[in-house]
C-alpha cells in the first residue's frame, strides 16, 4: 500500500541553545553526521519516495527539519538547497526561535520553505520558566524576522499542567503577529518533571480553551490565524474529524545518527539508515505493520463509536504511560 502523502521528521542534530524542562532529549550535543552523511541519509529518503511514485500515484512528500535546534547544524542550508532543487519534497523547519545571521536568512528565504514553526508555550513568564530566560523575546523577534521575509510562520504550543491556562495568551500573540496557524499537543511525561503532566480533567478543560478561542467571532473578524484542533482526542470537545495517529503510516522520524522511529515521541528503533533500506523498513517492520492495522486495539476502545477513526488516541502517550502503544489513551474520558 502506497500512501497519498508522507511526512518525515528529520532530527538533524541534538545540539540546542536551550534546556527546556519538557525536553525528551538525553543529550544536547551534536551526535549527527557530517554533510556527506546527511546527503547519504537524504538519498535514502529520496529512494523511498521514488519507489512510492512508481505507477500512477505521486506521493505528496514533505520533510520537517528539526533538532535540537536545526539552525545550529552546519550544512543545513546546503542540504536545503539540494532538497529544493530535487523537487521531490516540500520542507519546513521546526525551531525554538534561534535566528541565523541576516545573510543566511536571505538565503533561507530564497530556498522557499513551506513554513517555519516556532515553539511558544505561554506568556513571557511562563514560556521563560519552561524554556529559559529571554527565550520568549527570541521567539517574538523570530516571528517578526520571518514575517518581514514573507516566510509563513506557524506556532506550536505544548500543553502541560502549568501552562494550559495560558493558551489564550498564545492565541492573542498569534493573532497579533498574523501567524498562519497555531496548533497544540499534550506534554509527554518522560519520568522527569512529572509536575508538568496533565490529568484527564485538565486535558478536557484545555480542549475547552481551544474551542472557546475557535468560537471567538469578534477576534476572527480581524484575524485569519487558524486555531487548529486536529490532534488526538481534541475532536471530542472541538468537533471535526477525529485525529488518527500517523506514526508508522504516513510519518517516520529520522534521528541524527540515522536511527528510524515511527515518531520521535514513540522512540522504538525500527532500523538505521546507515545500513537499512527505508523501503524495506516501511514494508516489512513488524511494529509499523501493527501501527498501521491496529489489530491489537485496546478492548476498552473496540466498542467505541470512534474506534476506527481515532484508533486509541495518542499512541506515544499510551507507550510512555504503560509501555504499550496499543493501550487506550490514558487521558480519554469516554
CSV table of N, CA and C in Angstrom, one decimal, residues 39-176:
chain,number,residue,atom,x,y,z
A,39,UNK,N,23.7,13.9,3.2
A,39,UNK,CA,23.4,13.6,1.8
A,39,UNK,C,23.1,12.1,1.6
A,40,UNK,N,23.8,11.3,2.3
A,40,UNK,CA,23.6,9.8,2.2
A,40,UNK,C,22.2,9.5,2.8
A,41,UNK,N,21.9,10.1,3.9
A,41,UNK,CA,20.6,9.8,4.5
A,41,UNK,C,19.5,10.4,3.6
A,42,UNK,N,19.7,11.5,3.1
A,42,UNK,CA,18.7,12.1,2.2
A,42,UNK,C,18.4,11.3,1.0
A,43,UNK,N,19.5,10.6,0.5
A,43,UNK,CA,19.3,9.7,-0.7
A,43,UNK,C,18.4,8.6,-0.3
A,44,UNK,N,18.4,8.1,0.9
A,44,UNK,CA,17.6,7.0,1.4
A,44,UNK,C,16.1,7.5,1.3
A,45,UNK,N,15.9,8.7,1.8
A,45,UNK,CA,14.5,9.3,1.7
A,45,UNK,C,14.0,9.5,0.3
A,46,UNK,N,15.0,9.9,-0.5
A,46,UNK,CA,14.6,10.1,-2.0
A,46,UNK,C,14.3,8.8,-2.6
A,47,UNK,N,15.1,7.8,-2.3
A,47,UNK,CA,14.8,6.4,-2.9
A,47,UNK,C,13.4,5.9,-2.5
A,48,UNK,N,13.0,6.2,-1.2
A,48,UNK,CA,11.7,5.8,-0.7
A,48,UNK,C,10.6,6.4,-1.5
A,49,UNK,N,10.7,7.8,-1.7
A,49,UNK,CA,9.7,8.5,-2.4
A,49,UNK,C,9.6,8.1,-3.9
A,50,UNK,N,10.8,7.9,-4.5
A,50,UNK,CA,10.8,7.5,-5.9
A,50,UNK,C,10.2,6.1,-6.1
A,51,UNK,N,10.4,5.2,-5.1
A,51,UNK,CA,9.8,3.9,-5.1
A,51,UNK,C,8.3,4.0,-5.0
A,52,UNK,N,7.8,4.9,-4.1
A,52,UNK,CA,6.4,5.1,-3.9
A,52,UNK,C,5.7,5.7,-5.2
A,53,UNK,N,6.5,6.5,-5.9
A,53,UNK,CA,6.0,7.2,-7.1
A,53,UNK,C,5.9,6.3,-8.3
A,54,UNK,N,6.4,5.1,-8.2
A,54,UNK,CA,6.2,4.2,-9.4
A,54,UNK,C,4.8,3.9,-9.7
A,55,UNK,N,4.4,3.9,-10.9
A,55,UNK,CA,3.0,3.7,-11.3
A,55,UNK,C,2.3,5.0,-11.5
A,56,UNK,N,1.0,5.0,-11.2
A,56,UNK,CA,0.1,6.2,-11.5
A,56,UNK,C,0.1,7.2,-10.3
A,57,UNK,N,0.5,6.8,-9.1
A,57,UNK,CA,0.4,7.6,-8.0
A,57,UNK,C,1.7,8.4,-7.7
A,58,UNK,N,1.5,9.7,-7.3
A,58,UNK,CA,2.6,10.5,-6.9
A,58,UNK,C,2.4,11.0,-5.5
A,59,UNK,N,3.3,10.6,-4.6
A,59,UNK,CA,3.2,10.9,-3.2
A,59,UNK,C,3.5,12.4,-2.9
A,60,UNK,N,2.7,13.0,-2.1
A,60,UNK,CA,3.0,14.4,-1.6
A,60,UNK,C,3.9,14.2,-0.5
A,61,UNK,N,5.2,14.4,-0.7
A,61,UNK,CA,6.2,14.1,0.3
A,61,UNK,C,6.8,15.4,0.9
A,62,UNK,N,7.0,15.4,2.2
A,62,UNK,CA,7.4,16.6,3.0
A,62,UNK,C,8.4,16.2,4.0
A,63,UNK,N,9.4,17.1,4.3
A,63,UNK,CA,10.3,16.9,5.4
A,63,UNK,C,10.3,18.0,6.3
A,64,UNK,N,10.1,17.8,7.6
A,64,UNK,CA,10.3,18.8,8.6
A,64,UNK,C,11.7,18.6,9.2
A,65,UNK,N,12.5,19.6,9.1
A,65,UNK,CA,13.9,19.6,9.7
A,65,UNK,C,13.8,20.1,11.1
A,66,UNK,N,14.3,19.4,12.0
A,66,UNK,CA,14.2,19.8,13.4
A,66,UNK,C,15.5,19.3,14.2
A,67,UNK,N,15.5,19.5,15.5
A,67,UNK,CA,16.6,19.1,16.3
A,67,UNK,C,16.2,18.4,17.6
A,68,UNK,N,16.8,18.9,18.7
A,68,UNK,CA,17.6,20.0,18.9
A,68,UNK,C,17.1,21.3,18.2
A,69,UNK,N,18.1,22.1,17.9
A,69,UNK,CA,17.8,23.4,17.2
A,69,UNK,C,18.5,23.2,15.8
A,70,UNK,N,17.6,23.0,14.7
A,70,UNK,CA,18.2,22.7,13.4
A,70,UNK,C,19.1,23.8,12.9
A,71,UNK,N,18.8,25.1,13.2
A,71,UNK,CA,19.7,26.1,12.6
A,71,UNK,C,21.1,26.2,13.2
A,72,UNK,N,21.3,25.3,14.2
A,72,UNK,CA,22.7,25.2,14.8
A,72,UNK,C,23.5,24.2,14.0
A,73,UNK,N,22.9,23.5,13.1
A,73,UNK,CA,23.6,22.4,12.4
A,73,UNK,C,24.3,22.9,11.2
A,74,UNK,N,25.7,22.8,11.1
A,74,UNK,CA,26.5,23.2,10.0
A,74,UNK,C,26.0,22.4,8.7
A,75,UNK,N,25.8,23.1,7.6
A,75,UNK,CA,25.5,22.4,6.4
A,75,UNK,C,24.0,22.4,6.1
A,76,UNK,N,23.2,22.9,7.1
A,76,UNK,CA,21.7,22.8,6.9
A,76,UNK,C,21.3,23.5,5.6
A,77,UNK,N,21.7,24.7,5.4
A,77,UNK,CA,21.3,25.5,4.2
A,77,UNK,C,21.7,24.8,2.9
A,78,UNK,N,22.9,24.2,2.9
A,78,UNK,CA,23.4,23.5,1.7
A,78,UNK,C,22.5,22.3,1.5
A,79,UNK,N,22.1,21.6,2.5
A,79,UNK,CA,21.2,20.4,2.4
A,79,UNK,C,19.8,20.9,1.8
A,80,UNK,N,19.3,22.0,2.4
A,80,UNK,CA,18.0,22.5,1.9
A,80,UNK,C,18.1,22.9,0.4
A,81,UNK,N,19.2,23.4,0.0
A,81,UNK,CA,19.4,23.7,-1.4
A,81,UNK,C,19.3,22.5,-2.3
A,82,UNK,N,19.8,21.3,-1.8
A,82,UNK,CA,19.7,20.1,-2.6
A,82,UNK,C,18.2,19.6,-2.6
A,83,UNK,N,17.6,19.7,-1.4
A,83,UNK,CA,16.1,19.3,-1.3
A,83,UNK,C,15.3,20.1,-2.3
A,84,UNK,N,15.5,21.4,-2.3
A,84,UNK,CA,14.7,22.3,-3.1
A,84,UNK,C,14.9,22.0,-4.6
A,85,UNK,N,16.2,21.8,-5.0
A,85,UNK,CA,16.5,21.6,-6.4
A,85,UNK,C,16.0,20.3,-6.9
A,86,UNK,N,15.9,19.3,-6.0
A,86,UNK,CA,15.4,17.9,-6.5
A,86,UNK,C,13.9,17.9,-6.6
A,87,UNK,N,13.2,18.8,-6.0
A,87,UNK,CA,11.8,19.0,-6.1
A,87,UNK,C,10.9,17.7,-5.8
A,88,UNK,N,11.4,16.8,-5.0
A,88,UNK,CA,10.7,15.7,-4.6
A,88,UNK,C,9.9,16.0,-3.3
A,89,UNK,N,10.5,16.9,-2.5
A,89,UNK,CA,9.9,17.2,-1.2
A,89,UNK,C,9.6,18.7,-1.1
A,90,UNK,N,8.5,19.0,-0.4
A,90,UNK,CA,8.5,20.3,0.3
A,90,UNK,C,9.1,20.2,1.6
A,91,UNK,N,9.4,21.3,2.3
A,91,UNK,CA,10.1,21.2,3.6
A,91,UNK,C,9.7,22.4,4.5
A,92,UNK,N,9.7,22.1,5.8
A,92,UNK,CA,9.5,23.1,6.8
A,92,UNK,C,10.6,22.9,7.8
A,93,UNK,N,10.7,23.9,8.7
A,93,UNK,CA,11.7,23.9,9.8
A,93,UNK,C,11.1,24.2,11.1
A,94,UNK,N,11.4,23.3,12.1
A,94,UNK,CA,10.8,23.4,13.4
A,94,UNK,C,11.9,24.0,14.3
A,95,UNK,N,11.7,25.2,14.8
A,95,UNK,CA,12.8,25.9,15.5
A,95,UNK,C,12.3,26.5,16.9
A,96,UNK,N,13.2,26.8,17.7
A,96,UNK,CA,12.9,27.4,19.0
A,96,UNK,C,13.0,28.9,19.0
A,97,UNK,N,13.3,29.5,17.8
A,97,UNK,CA,13.5,30.9,17.7
A,97,UNK,C,14.9,31.4,17.4
A,98,UNK,N,15.9,30.4,17.4
A,98,UNK,CA,17.3,30.7,17.1
A,98,UNK,C,17.4,31.3,15.7
A,99,UNK,N,17.9,32.5,15.6
A,99,UNK,CA,18.0,33.2,14.3
A,99,UNK,C,19.4,33.1,13.7
A,100,UNK,N,19.4,32.8,12.4
A,100,UNK,CA,20.6,32.9,11.6
A,100,UNK,C,21.0,34.3,11.4
A,101,UNK,N,22.3,34.6,11.0
A,101,UNK,CA,22.7,35.9,10.5
A,101,UNK,C,21.9,36.4,9.4
A,102,UNK,N,21.8,37.7,9.1
A,102,UNK,CA,20.9,38.3,8.1
A,102,UNK,C,21.2,37.7,6.7
A,103,UNK,N,22.5,37.5,6.4
A,103,UNK,CA,22.8,37.0,5.1
A,103,UNK,C,22.3,35.6,4.9
A,104,UNK,N,22.3,34.8,5.9
A,104,UNK,CA,21.8,33.4,5.8
A,104,UNK,C,20.2,33.4,5.8
A,105,UNK,N,19.6,34.4,6.5
A,105,UNK,CA,18.2,34.5,6.4
A,105,UNK,C,17.7,34.8,5.0
A,106,UNK,N,18.4,35.7,4.3
A,106,UNK,CA,18.1,36.0,2.9
A,106,UNK,C,18.2,34.7,2.1
A,107,UNK,N,19.3,34.0,2.3
A,107,UNK,CA,19.4,32.7,1.6
A,107,UNK,C,18.3,31.7,1.9
A,108,UNK,N,17.9,31.7,3.2
A,108,UNK,CA,16.8,30.8,3.6
A,108,UNK,C,15.5,31.2,2.8
A,109,UNK,N,15.2,32.5,2.7
A,109,UNK,CA,14.1,33.0,2.0
A,109,UNK,C,14.1,32.5,0.6
A,110,UNK,N,15.2,32.6,-0.1
A,110,UNK,CA,15.3,32.1,-1.5
A,110,UNK,C,15.1,30.6,-1.6
A,111,UNK,N,15.3,29.9,-0.6
A,111,UNK,CA,15.1,28.4,-0.6
A,111,UNK,C,13.6,28.1,-0.5
A,112,UNK,N,12.8,29.0,-0.1
A,112,UNK,CA,11.3,28.9,-0.1
A,112,UNK,C,10.8,27.8,0.7
A,113,UNK,N,11.1,27.8,2.1
A,113,UNK,CA,10.4,26.8,2.9
A,113,UNK,C,8.9,26.9,2.9
A,114,UNK,N,8.2,25.8,3.1
A,114,UNK,CA,6.8,25.9,3.2
A,114,UNK,C,6.4,26.7,4.4
A,115,UNK,N,7.1,26.6,5.5
A,115,UNK,CA,6.9,27.3,6.8
A,115,UNK,C,8.0,27.2,7.7
A,116,UNK,N,8.1,28.1,8.7
A,116,UNK,CA,8.9,27.9,9.9
A,116,UNK,C,8.0,27.8,11.0
A,117,UNK,N,8.2,26.7,11.8
A,117,UNK,CA,7.4,26.6,13.0
A,117,UNK,C,8.2,26.9,14.2
A,118,UNK,N,7.6,27.8,15.1
A,118,UNK,CA,8.3,28.2,16.3
A,118,UNK,C,7.5,27.8,17.5
A,119,UNK,N,8.2,27.4,18.6
A,119,UNK,CA,7.5,27.0,19.8
A,119,UNK,C,7.2,28.2,20.7
A,120,UNK,N,6.0,28.3,21.2
A,120,UNK,CA,5.6,29.3,22.2
A,120,UNK,C,4.7,28.6,23.2
A,121,UNK,N,5.1,28.7,24.5
A,121,UNK,CA,4.5,27.9,25.5
A,121,UNK,C,3.8,28.7,26.6
A,122,UNK,N,3.4,30.0,26.2
A,122,UNK,CA,2.7,30.8,27.2
A,122,UNK,C,3.1,32.2,27.2
A,123,UNK,N,2.7,32.9,28.2
A,123,UNK,CA,3.1,34.3,28.4
A,123,UNK,C,4.6,34.3,28.6
A,124,UNK,N,5.2,35.5,28.6
A,124,UNK,CA,6.6,35.6,28.8
A,124,UNK,C,7.1,34.9,30.0
A,125,UNK,N,6.5,35.1,31.2
A,125,UNK,CA,7.0,34.5,32.4
A,125,UNK,C,6.9,33.0,32.3
A,126,UNK,N,5.7,32.5,31.8
A,126,UNK,CA,5.5,31.0,31.7
A,126,UNK,C,6.5,30.4,30.7
A,127,UNK,N,6.5,31.0,29.5
A,127,UNK,CA,7.4,30.5,28.5
A,127,UNK,C,8.9,30.4,29.0
A,128,UNK,N,9.3,31.5,29.6
A,128,UNK,CA,10.7,31.5,30.1
A,128,UNK,C,11.0,30.5,31.2
A,129,UNK,N,10.0,30.3,32.0
A,129,UNK,CA,10.1,29.3,33.1
A,129,UNK,C,10.3,27.9,32.5
A,130,UNK,N,9.8,27.6,31.3
A,130,UNK,CA,9.9,26.3,30.7
A,130,UNK,C,11.1,26.2,29.9
A,131,UNK,N,11.4,27.3,29.1
A,131,UNK,CA,12.5,27.2,28.1
A,131,UNK,C,13.8,28.0,28.4
A,132,UNK,N,13.7,28.9,29.4
A,132,UNK,CA,14.9,29.6,29.7
A,132,UNK,C,14.7,31.1,29.6
A,133,UNK,N,15.3,31.9,30.5
A,133,UNK,CA,15.2,33.3,30.5
A,133,UNK,C,15.6,34.0,29.1
A,134,UNK,N,14.7,34.8,28.6
A,134,UNK,CA,14.9,35.5,27.4
A,134,UNK,C,14.4,34.8,26.2
A,135,UNK,N,14.0,33.5,26.3
A,135,UNK,CA,13.6,32.8,25.2
A,135,UNK,C,12.3,33.3,24.6
A,136,UNK,N,11.4,33.9,25.4
A,136,UNK,CA,10.1,34.4,24.8
A,136,UNK,C,10.5,35.6,23.9
A,137,UNK,N,11.3,36.5,24.3
A,137,UNK,CA,11.7,37.6,23.4
A,137,UNK,C,12.3,37.1,22.1
A,138,UNK,N,13.1,36.0,22.2
A,138,UNK,CA,13.7,35.5,21.0
A,138,UNK,C,12.7,34.9,20.0
A,139,UNK,N,11.6,34.3,20.5
A,139,UNK,CA,10.5,33.8,19.6
A,139,UNK,C,9.8,35.0,18.9
A,140,UNK,N,9.5,36.0,19.7
A,140,UNK,CA,8.9,37.2,19.1
A,140,UNK,C,9.8,37.8,18.1
A,141,UNK,N,11.0,37.9,18.4
A,141,UNK,CA,12.0,38.5,17.4
A,141,UNK,C,12.0,37.7,16.1
A,142,UNK,N,12.0,36.3,16.3
A,142,UNK,CA,12.0,35.4,15.1
A,142,UNK,C,10.7,35.6,14.3
A,143,UNK,N,9.6,35.7,15.0
A,143,UNK,CA,8.3,35.9,14.2
A,143,UNK,C,8.4,37.1,13.4
A,144,UNK,N,8.8,38.2,13.9
A,144,UNK,CA,8.9,39.4,13.2
A,144,UNK,C,9.9,39.3,12.0
A,145,UNK,N,11.0,38.6,12.2
A,145,UNK,CA,12.0,38.5,11.2
A,145,UNK,C,11.5,37.7,10.0
A,146,UNK,N,10.8,36.6,10.3
A,146,UNK,CA,10.3,35.7,9.2
A,146,UNK,C,9.1,36.4,8.5
A,147,UNK,N,8.3,37.1,9.3
A,147,UNK,CA,7.2,37.8,8.7
A,147,UNK,C,7.7,38.9,7.7
A,148,UNK,N,8.8,39.6,8.1
A,148,UNK,CA,9.4,40.6,7.2
A,148,UNK,C,9.9,39.9,5.9
A,149,UNK,N,10.4,38.7,6.0
A,149,UNK,CA,10.9,38.0,4.8
A,149,UNK,C,9.8,37.3,4.1
A,150,UNK,N,8.5,37.4,4.6
A,150,UNK,CA,7.4,36.8,3.9
A,150,UNK,C,7.5,35.3,3.9
A,151,UNK,N,8.1,34.7,5.0
A,151,UNK,CA,8.1,33.3,5.2
A,151,UNK,C,7.0,32.9,6.1
A,152,UNK,N,6.1,32.0,5.7
A,152,UNK,CA,5.0,31.7,6.6
A,152,UNK,C,5.4,31.1,7.9
A,153,UNK,N,4.8,31.6,9.0
A,153,UNK,CA,5.1,31.2,10.4
A,153,UNK,C,3.9,30.5,11.0
A,154,UNK,N,4.3,29.4,11.6
A,154,UNK,CA,3.3,28.6,12.5
A,154,UNK,C,3.9,28.6,13.9
A,155,UNK,N,3.0,28.5,14.8
A,155,UNK,CA,3.3,28.4,16.3
A,155,UNK,C,2.8,27.0,16.8
A,156,UNK,N,3.7,26.4,17.6
A,156,UNK,CA,3.2,25.2,18.3
A,156,UNK,C,3.2,25.5,19.8
A,157,UNK,N,2.3,24.9,20.5
A,157,UNK,CA,2.1,25.1,22.0
A,157,UNK,C,2.0,23.7,22.6
A,158,UNK,N,3.0,23.4,23.5
A,158,UNK,CA,2.9,22.1,24.2
A,158,UNK,C,2.2,22.3,25.5
A,159,UNK,N,1.0,21.7,25.6
A,159,UNK,CA,0.2,21.9,26.8
A,159,UNK,C,0.7,21.1,27.9
A,160,UNK,N,0.9,21.7,29.1
A,160,UNK,CA,1.2,20.9,30.3
A,160,UNK,C,0.4,21.5,31.5
A,161,UNK,N,0.6,20.9,32.6
A,161,UNK,CA,-0.2,21.2,33.8
A,161,UNK,C,0.0,22.6,34.3
A,162,UNK,N,1.1,23.2,33.9
A,162,UNK,CA,1.5,24.6,34.4
A,162,UNK,C,1.2,25.7,33.4
A,163,UNK,N,0.9,25.3,32.1
A,163,UNK,CA,0.8,26.4,31.1
A,163,UNK,C,-0.5,26.3,30.4
A,164,UNK,N,-1.4,25.3,30.5
A,164,UNK,CA,-2.5,25.1,29.6
A,164,UNK,C,-3.5,26.3,29.8
A,165,UNK,N,-3.5,26.9,31.0
A,165,UNK,CA,-4.4,28.0,31.2
A,165,UNK,C,-4.0,29.3,30.4
A,166,UNK,N,-2.8,29.3,30.0
A,166,UNK,CA,-2.3,30.5,29.2
A,166,UNK,C,-2.4,30.3,27.7
A,167,UNK,N,-3.1,29.3,27.3
A,167,UNK,CA,-3.3,29.1,25.8
A,167,UNK,C,-3.9,30.4,25.2
A,168,UNK,N,-4.8,31.0,25.8
A,168,UNK,CA,-5.5,32.2,25.2
A,168,UNK,C,-4.5,33.3,25.0
A,169,UNK,N,-3.5,33.4,25.8
A,169,UNK,CA,-2.5,34.4,25.6
A,169,UNK,C,-1.6,34.1,24.4
A,170,UNK,N,-1.3,32.8,24.2
A,170,UNK,CA,-0.6,32.5,23.0
A,170,UNK,C,-1.4,32.7,21.7
A,171,UNK,N,-2.7,32.5,21.8
A,171,UNK,CA,-3.6,32.8,20.7
A,171,UNK,C,-3.6,34.3,20.4
A,172,UNK,N,-3.6,35.1,21.5
A,172,UNK,CA,-3.6,36.5,21.3
A,172,UNK,C,-2.3,37.0,20.5
A,173,UNK,N,-1.2,36.4,20.9
A,173,UNK,CA,0.1,36.7,20.3
A,173,UNK,C,0.1,36.3,18.8
A,174,UNK,N,-0.4,35.1,18.6
A,174,UNK,CA,-0.5,34.5,17.2
A,174,UNK,C,-1.3,35.5,16.3
A,175,UNK,N,-2.4,35.9,16.8
A,175,UNK,CA,-3.3,36.8,16.0
A,175,UNK,C,-2.6,38.2,15.9
A,176,UNK,N,-2.0,38.7,16.9
A,176,UNK,CA,-1.4,40.0,16.8
A,176,UNK,C,-0.3,40.0,15.8
